[in-house]
Coordinates of C-alpha atoms and ligand atoms in Angstrom, one line a residue:
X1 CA 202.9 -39.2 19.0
X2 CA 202.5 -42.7 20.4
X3 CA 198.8 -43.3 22.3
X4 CA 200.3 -45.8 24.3
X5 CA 198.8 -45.4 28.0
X6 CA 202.7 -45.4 29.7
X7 CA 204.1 -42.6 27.4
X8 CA 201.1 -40.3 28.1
X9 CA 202.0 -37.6 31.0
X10 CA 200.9 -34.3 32.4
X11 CA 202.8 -32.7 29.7
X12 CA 200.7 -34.3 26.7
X13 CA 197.8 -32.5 28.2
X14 CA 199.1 -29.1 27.8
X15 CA 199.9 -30.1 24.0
X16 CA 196.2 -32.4 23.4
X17 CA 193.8 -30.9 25.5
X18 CA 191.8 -27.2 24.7
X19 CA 193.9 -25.0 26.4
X20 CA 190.8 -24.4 29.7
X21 CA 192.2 -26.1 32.4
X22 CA 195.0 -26.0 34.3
X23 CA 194.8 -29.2 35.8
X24 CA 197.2 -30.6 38.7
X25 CA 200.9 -31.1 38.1
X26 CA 200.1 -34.9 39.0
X27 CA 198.0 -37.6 36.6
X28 CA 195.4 -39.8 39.4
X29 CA 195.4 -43.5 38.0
X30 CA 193.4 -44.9 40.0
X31 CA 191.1 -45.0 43.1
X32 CA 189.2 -46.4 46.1
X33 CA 186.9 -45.7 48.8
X34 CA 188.9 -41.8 49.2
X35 CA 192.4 -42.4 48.2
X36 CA 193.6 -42.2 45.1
X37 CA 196.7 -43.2 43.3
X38 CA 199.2 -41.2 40.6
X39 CA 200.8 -42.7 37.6
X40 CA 204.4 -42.8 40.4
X41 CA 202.4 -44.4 42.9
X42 CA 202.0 -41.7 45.1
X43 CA 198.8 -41.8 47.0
X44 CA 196.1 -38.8 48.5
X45 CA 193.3 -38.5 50.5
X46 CA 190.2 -37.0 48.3
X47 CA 188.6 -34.2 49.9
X48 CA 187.2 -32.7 46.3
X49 CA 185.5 -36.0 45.3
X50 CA 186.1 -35.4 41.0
X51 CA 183.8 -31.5 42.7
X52 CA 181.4 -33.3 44.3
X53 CA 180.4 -36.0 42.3
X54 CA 182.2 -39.0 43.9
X55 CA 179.7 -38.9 46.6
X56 CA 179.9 -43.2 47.4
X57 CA 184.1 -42.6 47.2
X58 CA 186.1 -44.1 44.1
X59 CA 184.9 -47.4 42.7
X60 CA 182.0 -48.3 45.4
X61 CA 181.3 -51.6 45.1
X62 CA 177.1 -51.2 44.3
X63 CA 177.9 -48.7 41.5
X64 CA 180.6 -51.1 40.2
X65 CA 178.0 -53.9 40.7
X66 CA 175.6 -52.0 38.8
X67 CA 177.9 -50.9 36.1
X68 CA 179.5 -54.3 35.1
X69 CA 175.3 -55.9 35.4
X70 CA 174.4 -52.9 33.1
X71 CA 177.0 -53.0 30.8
X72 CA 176.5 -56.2 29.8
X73 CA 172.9 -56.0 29.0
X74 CA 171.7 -53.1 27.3
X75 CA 173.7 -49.8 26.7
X76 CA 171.9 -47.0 25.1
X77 CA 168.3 -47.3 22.9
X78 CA 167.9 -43.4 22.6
X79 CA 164.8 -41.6 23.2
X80 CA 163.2 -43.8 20.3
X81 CA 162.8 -46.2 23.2
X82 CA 161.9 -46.1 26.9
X83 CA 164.1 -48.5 28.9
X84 CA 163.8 -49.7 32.4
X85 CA 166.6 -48.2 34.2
X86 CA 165.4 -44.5 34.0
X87 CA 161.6 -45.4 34.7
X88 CA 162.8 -47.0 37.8
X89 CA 164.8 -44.3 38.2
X90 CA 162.5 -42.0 37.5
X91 CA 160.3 -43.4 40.2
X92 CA 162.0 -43.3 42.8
X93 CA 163.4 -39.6 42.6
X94 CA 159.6 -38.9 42.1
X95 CA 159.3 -41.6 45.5
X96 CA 162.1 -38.9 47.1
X97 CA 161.4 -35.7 46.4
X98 CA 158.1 -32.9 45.8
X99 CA 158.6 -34.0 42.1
X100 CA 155.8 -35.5 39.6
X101 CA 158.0 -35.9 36.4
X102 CA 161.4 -36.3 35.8
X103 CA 163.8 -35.2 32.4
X104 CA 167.3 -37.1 31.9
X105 CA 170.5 -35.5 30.6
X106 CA 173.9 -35.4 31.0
X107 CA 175.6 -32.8 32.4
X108 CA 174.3 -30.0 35.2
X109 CA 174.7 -27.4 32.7
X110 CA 171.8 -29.4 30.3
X111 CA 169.2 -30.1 33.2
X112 CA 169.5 -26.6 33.9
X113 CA 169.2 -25.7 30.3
X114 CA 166.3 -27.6 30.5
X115 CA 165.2 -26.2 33.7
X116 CA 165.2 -22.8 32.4
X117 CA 163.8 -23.4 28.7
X118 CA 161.0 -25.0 31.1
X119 CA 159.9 -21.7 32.9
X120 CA 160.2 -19.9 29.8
X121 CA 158.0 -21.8 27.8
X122 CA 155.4 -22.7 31.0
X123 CA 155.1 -18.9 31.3
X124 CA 154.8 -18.6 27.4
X125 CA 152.3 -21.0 27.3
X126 CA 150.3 -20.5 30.8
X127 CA 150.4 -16.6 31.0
X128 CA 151.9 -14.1 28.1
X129 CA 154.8 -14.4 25.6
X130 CA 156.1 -11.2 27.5
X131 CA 156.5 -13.4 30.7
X132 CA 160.1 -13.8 30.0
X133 CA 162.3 -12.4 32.9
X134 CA 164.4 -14.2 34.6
X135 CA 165.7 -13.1 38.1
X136 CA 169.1 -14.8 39.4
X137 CA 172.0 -14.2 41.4
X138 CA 175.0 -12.9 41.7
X139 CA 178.2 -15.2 42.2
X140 CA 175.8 -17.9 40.9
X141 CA 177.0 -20.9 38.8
X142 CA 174.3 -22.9 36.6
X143 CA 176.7 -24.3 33.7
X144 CA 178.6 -23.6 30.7
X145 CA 176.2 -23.1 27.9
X146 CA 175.8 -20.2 27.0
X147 CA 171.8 -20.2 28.5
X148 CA 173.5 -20.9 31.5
X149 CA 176.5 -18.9 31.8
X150 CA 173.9 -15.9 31.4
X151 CA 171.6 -16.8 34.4
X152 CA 174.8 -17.7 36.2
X153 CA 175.9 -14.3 37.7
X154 CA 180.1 -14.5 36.6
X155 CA 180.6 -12.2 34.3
X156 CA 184.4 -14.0 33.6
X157 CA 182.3 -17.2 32.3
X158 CA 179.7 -15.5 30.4
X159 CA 181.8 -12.9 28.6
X160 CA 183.3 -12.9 25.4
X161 CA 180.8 -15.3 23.6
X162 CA 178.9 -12.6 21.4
X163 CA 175.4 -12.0 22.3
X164 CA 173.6 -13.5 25.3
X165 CA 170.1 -14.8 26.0
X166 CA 168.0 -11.4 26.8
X167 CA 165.8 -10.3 29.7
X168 CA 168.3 -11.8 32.8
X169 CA 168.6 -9.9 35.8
X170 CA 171.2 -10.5 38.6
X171 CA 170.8 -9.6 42.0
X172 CA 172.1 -10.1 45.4
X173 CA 172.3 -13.3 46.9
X174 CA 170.0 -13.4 50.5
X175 CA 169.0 -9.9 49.7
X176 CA 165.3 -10.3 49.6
X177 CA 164.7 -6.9 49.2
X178 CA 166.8 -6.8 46.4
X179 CA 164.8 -9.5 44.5
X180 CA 161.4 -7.6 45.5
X181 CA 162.9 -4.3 43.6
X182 CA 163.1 -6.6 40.2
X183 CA 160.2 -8.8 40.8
X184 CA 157.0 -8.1 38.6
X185 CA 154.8 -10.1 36.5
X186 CA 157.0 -10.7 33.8
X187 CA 158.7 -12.5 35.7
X188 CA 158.6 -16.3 34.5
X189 CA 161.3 -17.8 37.3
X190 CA 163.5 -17.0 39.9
X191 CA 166.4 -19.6 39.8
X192 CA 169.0 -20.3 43.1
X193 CA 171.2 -22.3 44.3
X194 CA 170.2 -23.4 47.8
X195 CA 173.9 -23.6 48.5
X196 CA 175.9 -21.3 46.5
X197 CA 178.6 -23.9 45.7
X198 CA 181.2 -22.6 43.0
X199 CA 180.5 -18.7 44.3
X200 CA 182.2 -19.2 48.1
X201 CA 179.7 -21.9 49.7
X202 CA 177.3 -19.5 50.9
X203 CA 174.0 -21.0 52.4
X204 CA 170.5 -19.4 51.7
X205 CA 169.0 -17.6 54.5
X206 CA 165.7 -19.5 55.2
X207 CA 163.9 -15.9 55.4
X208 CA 165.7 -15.4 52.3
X209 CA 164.4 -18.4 50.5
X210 CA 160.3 -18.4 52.3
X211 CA 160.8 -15.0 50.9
X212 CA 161.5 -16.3 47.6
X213 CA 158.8 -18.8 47.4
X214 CA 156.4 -15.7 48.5
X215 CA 157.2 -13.6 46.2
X216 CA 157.0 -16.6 43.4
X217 CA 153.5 -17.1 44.1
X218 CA 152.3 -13.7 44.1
X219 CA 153.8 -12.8 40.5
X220 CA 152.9 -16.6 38.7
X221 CA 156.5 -17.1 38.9
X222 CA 158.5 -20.5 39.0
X223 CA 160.8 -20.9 41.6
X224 CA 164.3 -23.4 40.2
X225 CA 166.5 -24.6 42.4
X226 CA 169.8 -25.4 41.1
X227 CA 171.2 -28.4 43.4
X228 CA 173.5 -29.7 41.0
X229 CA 176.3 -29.5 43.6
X230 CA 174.1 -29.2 47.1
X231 CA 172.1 -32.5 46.0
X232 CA 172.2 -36.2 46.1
X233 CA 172.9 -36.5 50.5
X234 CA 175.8 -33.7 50.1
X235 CA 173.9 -31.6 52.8
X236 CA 172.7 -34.3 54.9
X237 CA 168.8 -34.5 53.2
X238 CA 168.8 -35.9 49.8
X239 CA 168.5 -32.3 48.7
X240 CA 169.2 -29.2 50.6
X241 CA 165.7 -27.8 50.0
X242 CA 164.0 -30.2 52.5
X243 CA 166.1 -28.6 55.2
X244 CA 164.0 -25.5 55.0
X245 CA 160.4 -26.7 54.0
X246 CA 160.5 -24.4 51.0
X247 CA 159.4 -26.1 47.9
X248 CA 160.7 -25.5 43.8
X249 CA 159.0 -26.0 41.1
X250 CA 162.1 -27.3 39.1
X251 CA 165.0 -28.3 40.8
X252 CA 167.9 -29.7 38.9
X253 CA 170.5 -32.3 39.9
X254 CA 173.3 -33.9 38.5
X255 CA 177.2 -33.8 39.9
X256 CA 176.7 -36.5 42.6
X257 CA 174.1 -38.4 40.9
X258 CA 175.9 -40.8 39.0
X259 CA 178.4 -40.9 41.7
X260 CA 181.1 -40.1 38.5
X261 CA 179.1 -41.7 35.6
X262 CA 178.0 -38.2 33.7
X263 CA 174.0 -37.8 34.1
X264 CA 171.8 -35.5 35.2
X265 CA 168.0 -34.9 35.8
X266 CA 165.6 -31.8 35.8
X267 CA 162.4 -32.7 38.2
X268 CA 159.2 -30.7 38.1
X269 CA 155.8 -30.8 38.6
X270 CA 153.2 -32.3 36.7
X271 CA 151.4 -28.6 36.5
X272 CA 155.0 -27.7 35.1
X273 CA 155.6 -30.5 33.1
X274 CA 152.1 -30.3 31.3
X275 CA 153.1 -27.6 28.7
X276 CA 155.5 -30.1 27.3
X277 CA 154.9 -31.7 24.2
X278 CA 156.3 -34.2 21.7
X279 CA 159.4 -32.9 20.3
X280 CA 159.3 -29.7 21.9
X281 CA 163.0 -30.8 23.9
X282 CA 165.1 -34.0 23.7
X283 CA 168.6 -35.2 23.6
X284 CA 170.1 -38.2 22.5
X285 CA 171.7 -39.7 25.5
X286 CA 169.2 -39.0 28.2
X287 CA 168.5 -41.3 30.2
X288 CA 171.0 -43.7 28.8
X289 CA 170.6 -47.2 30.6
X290 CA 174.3 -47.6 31.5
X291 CA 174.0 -44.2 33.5
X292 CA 170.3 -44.6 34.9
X293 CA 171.6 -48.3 36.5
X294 CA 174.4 -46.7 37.7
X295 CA 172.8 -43.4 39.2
X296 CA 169.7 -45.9 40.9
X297 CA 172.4 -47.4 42.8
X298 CA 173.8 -44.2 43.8
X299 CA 170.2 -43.5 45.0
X300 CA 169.4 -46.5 46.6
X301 CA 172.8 -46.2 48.7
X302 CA 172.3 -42.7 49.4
X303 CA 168.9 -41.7 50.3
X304 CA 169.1 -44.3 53.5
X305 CA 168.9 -42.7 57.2
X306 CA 172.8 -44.4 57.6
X307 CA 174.5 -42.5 55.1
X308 CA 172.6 -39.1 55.2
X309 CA 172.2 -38.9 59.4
X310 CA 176.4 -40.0 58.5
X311 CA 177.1 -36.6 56.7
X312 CA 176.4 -35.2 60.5
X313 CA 178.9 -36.5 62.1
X314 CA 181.7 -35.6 59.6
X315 CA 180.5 -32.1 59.0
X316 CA 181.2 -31.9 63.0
X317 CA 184.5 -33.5 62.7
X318 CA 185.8 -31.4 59.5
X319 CA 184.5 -28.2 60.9
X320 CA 186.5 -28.6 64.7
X321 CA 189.9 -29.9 62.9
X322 CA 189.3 -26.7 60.4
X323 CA 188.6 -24.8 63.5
X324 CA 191.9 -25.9 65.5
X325 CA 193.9 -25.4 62.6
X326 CA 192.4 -21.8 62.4
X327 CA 193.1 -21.5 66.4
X328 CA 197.0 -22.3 65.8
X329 CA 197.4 -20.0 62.3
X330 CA 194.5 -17.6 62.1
X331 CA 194.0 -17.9 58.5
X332 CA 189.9 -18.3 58.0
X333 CA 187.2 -15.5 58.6
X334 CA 184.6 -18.0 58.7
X335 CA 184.1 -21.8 58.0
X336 CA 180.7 -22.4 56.4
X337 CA 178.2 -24.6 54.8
X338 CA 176.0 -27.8 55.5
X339 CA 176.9 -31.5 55.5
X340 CA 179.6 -32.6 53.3
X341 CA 179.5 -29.1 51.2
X342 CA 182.3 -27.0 53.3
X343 CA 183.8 -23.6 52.5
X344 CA 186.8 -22.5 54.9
X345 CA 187.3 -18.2 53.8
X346 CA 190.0 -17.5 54.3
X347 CA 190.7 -13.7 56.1
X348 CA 191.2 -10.7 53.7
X349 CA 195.5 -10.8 54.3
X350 CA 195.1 -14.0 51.9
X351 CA 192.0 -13.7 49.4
X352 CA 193.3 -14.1 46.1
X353 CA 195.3 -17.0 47.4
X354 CA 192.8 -20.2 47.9
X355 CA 194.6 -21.6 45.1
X356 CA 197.8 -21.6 47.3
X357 CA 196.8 -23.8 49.5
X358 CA 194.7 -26.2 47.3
X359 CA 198.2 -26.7 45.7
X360 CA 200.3 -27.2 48.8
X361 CA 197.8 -29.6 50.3
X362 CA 198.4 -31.7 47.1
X363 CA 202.4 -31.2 47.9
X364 CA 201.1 -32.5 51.1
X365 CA 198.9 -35.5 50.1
X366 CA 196.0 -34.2 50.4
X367 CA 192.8 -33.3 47.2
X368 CA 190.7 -30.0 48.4
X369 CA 189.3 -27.6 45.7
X370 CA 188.9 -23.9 45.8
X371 CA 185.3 -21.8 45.6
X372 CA 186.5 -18.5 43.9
X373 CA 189.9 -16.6 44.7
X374 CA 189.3 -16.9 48.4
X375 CA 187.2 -19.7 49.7
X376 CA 188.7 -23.5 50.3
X377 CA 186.4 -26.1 49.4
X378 CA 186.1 -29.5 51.3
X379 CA 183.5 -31.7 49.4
X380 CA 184.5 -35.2 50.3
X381 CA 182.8 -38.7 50.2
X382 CA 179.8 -38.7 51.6
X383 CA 180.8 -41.8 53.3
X384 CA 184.7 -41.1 53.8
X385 CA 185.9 -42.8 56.7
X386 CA 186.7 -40.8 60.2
X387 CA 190.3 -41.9 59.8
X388 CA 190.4 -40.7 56.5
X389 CA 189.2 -37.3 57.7
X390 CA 191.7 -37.4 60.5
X391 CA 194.7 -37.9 57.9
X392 CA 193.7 -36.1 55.3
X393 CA 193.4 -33.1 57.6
X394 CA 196.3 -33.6 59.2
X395 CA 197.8 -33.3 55.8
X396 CA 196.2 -30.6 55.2
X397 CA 197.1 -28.8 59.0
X398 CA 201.1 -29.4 57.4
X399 CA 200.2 -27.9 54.0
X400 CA 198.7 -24.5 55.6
X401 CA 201.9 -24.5 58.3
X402 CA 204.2 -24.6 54.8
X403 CA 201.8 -21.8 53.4
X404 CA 202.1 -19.5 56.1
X405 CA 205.9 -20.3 57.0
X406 CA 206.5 -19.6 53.2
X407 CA 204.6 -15.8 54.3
Ligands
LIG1 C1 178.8 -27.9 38.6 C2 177.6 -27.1 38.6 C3 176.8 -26.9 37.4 C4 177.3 -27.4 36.0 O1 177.4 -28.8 35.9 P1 178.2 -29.4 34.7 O2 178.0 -30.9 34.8 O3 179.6 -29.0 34.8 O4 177.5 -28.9 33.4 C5 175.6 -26.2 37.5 N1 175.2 -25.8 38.6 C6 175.9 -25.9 39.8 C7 175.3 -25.4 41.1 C8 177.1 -26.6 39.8 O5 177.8 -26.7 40.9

């Protein structure tokens, strides 16, 4: 088989690639701003943003900026080193946020790893070595380690790997009660996702989440906040917790981050962090120089009162298009989230079939993703233009007339 670029095609992936995804009939060769381009030219408005990590659109010209500077003075060092990228970094998601210290890796699945071997061993360390349980959520989604695919509450990712990390309960999402019934002091964390992202886009209840933080600080518990999808501007703040005053004491991000270069970061406190000691966690790319220079400029273009107070304004503007398409065909029970983080459900005559329409939308143009069996997902640029939304969605109106005509 020849590796030259013009003889690869969708069809070499099903005969290269692990046999996990099952990845759009189309190959995307390029972008900008939110269009991208397929190896026949064909071109599409990007309303899933690579899942919500193209935040600043396709090849923004401060993370290219930042890149190209980057790249040609200093790659990696390791953890042998320090290097200035992530300590400015560093500072200024410490500048941003409730957060004293900060922990680079890669991938959201390894801050949360991170996050979660944290509250273990803080509780280990602080309280008892029986401290150990860890309350989550139902429909959750933390990562694919297998750590993480046990807190995350999906039985069809965490099954089938052998044995799993012990002393994990699940419970209902927003069900305060539910997480009083399991709460005791052996409890070492309760972990969340602000925004349920991969599980339907379902917001927390701010009773739901004081509740939380109560309940936390009565048992000696740490309170993790996954916002590996909700974070980085997505809901308007630079992190969904700061639209309901309620506090972690670890809160992950990663997705939007790097804006598409893979990093990720755990933030804590410096209580928290002061268990840590030499050698106790690492990794080798962590805080990599090419990725920290890329994911300050994401920062510094994000966190500004433009873009974030922008995210408004296009929430409004997705939500009434999705809400006068609904009006015409009557296909969504509810259309929900915050920001740029939108979930259209669609009514019980069509769950099982979100993946239907992600694929006529493509037929039509048009990049949207799914949230589980029944929930379309709009998580575009933060920074997309109107227009952009206006087409796009008009694509989109013409790939859910096909979908229903097709009834
Ligand atoms: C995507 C996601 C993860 C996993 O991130 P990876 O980079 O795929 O490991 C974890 N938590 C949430 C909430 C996510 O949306």
């Amino acid at each position: 088989m020849t590796t030259d670029s013009k003889a690869v095609t969708r069809a070499t992936h099903d005969k290269v690639i692990l046999p996990v995804y099952a990845p759009a009939q189309f190959v995307p060769v390029k972008g900008k701003g939110s269009r991208v381009w397929d190896q026949q030219g064909r071109e599409y408005i990007d309303f899933a943003g690579g899942i919500a990590v193209t935040a600043l659109g396709h090849c923004h010209p401060a993370l290219v900026a930042a890149l190209k500077q980057q790249g040609e003075t200093l790659w990696h060092t390791s953890n042998i080193f320090t290097n200035e990228p992530a300590l400015r970094l560093a500072s200024k998601l410490i500048d941003a946020t409730f957060a004293e210290r900060v922990f680079f890796v890669n991938s959201g699945a390894e801050a949360n790893e991170a996050a979660f071997k944290l509250a273990r061993h803080y509780a280990i360390k602080r309280h008892s070595p029986y401290k150990t349980k860890i309350i989550a959520f139902y429909n959750a989604f933390h990562g694919r380690t297998l750590f993480t695919v046990s807190v995350g509450g999906q039985a069809k990712y965490a099954d089938g790997f052998g044995p799993k990390p012990a002393d994990i309960v699940h419970v209902p999402f927003n069900d305060l009660a539910a997480v009083k019934a399991v709460m005791d002091d052996h409890t070492c964390a309760v972990v969340l996702e602000p925004i349920q992202g991969e599980g339907g886009i379902t917001p927390a209840t701010p009773e739901f989440l004081k509740g939380v933080r109560e309940l936390c600080d009565q048992h000696h518990a740490l309170l993790v906040f996954d916002e590996v999808q909700s974070g980085m501007g997505r809901s308007g703040k630079l992190f969904t917790y700061m639209h309901y005053g309620v506090t972690p004491d670890i809160l992950t991000t990663a997705k939007a981050l790097g804006g598409g270069f893979p990093i990720s970061a755990m933030l804590t406190t410096e209580e928290v962090a002061s268990v840590m000691t030499v050698g106790v966690h690492g990794t080798t790319y962590g805080g990599n120089p090419l990725a920290c220079a890329v994911a300050e400029a994401a920062l510094d273009t994000i966190n500004t009162p433009q873009v974030l107070s922008g995210v408004q304004a296009r929430h409004e503007r997705f939500v009434s298009i999705l809400q006068a398409i609904n009006e015409e065909h009557g296909i969504f029970e509810q259309i929900r989230g915050m920001g740029l983080l939108i979930g259209a459900e669609l009514k019980p005559k069509w769950h099982g079939q979100a993946g239907k329409f992600l694929a006529a939308a493509a037929e039509q143009g048009v990049m949207v993703l799914v949230a589980g069996p029944n929930v379309v997902r709009f998580v575009p640029s933060l920074v997309i233009d109107l227009e952009d939304i206006d087409q796009g969605m008009a694509r989109f109106a013409r790939a859910v007339e096909a979908v229903v005509k097709a009834e």
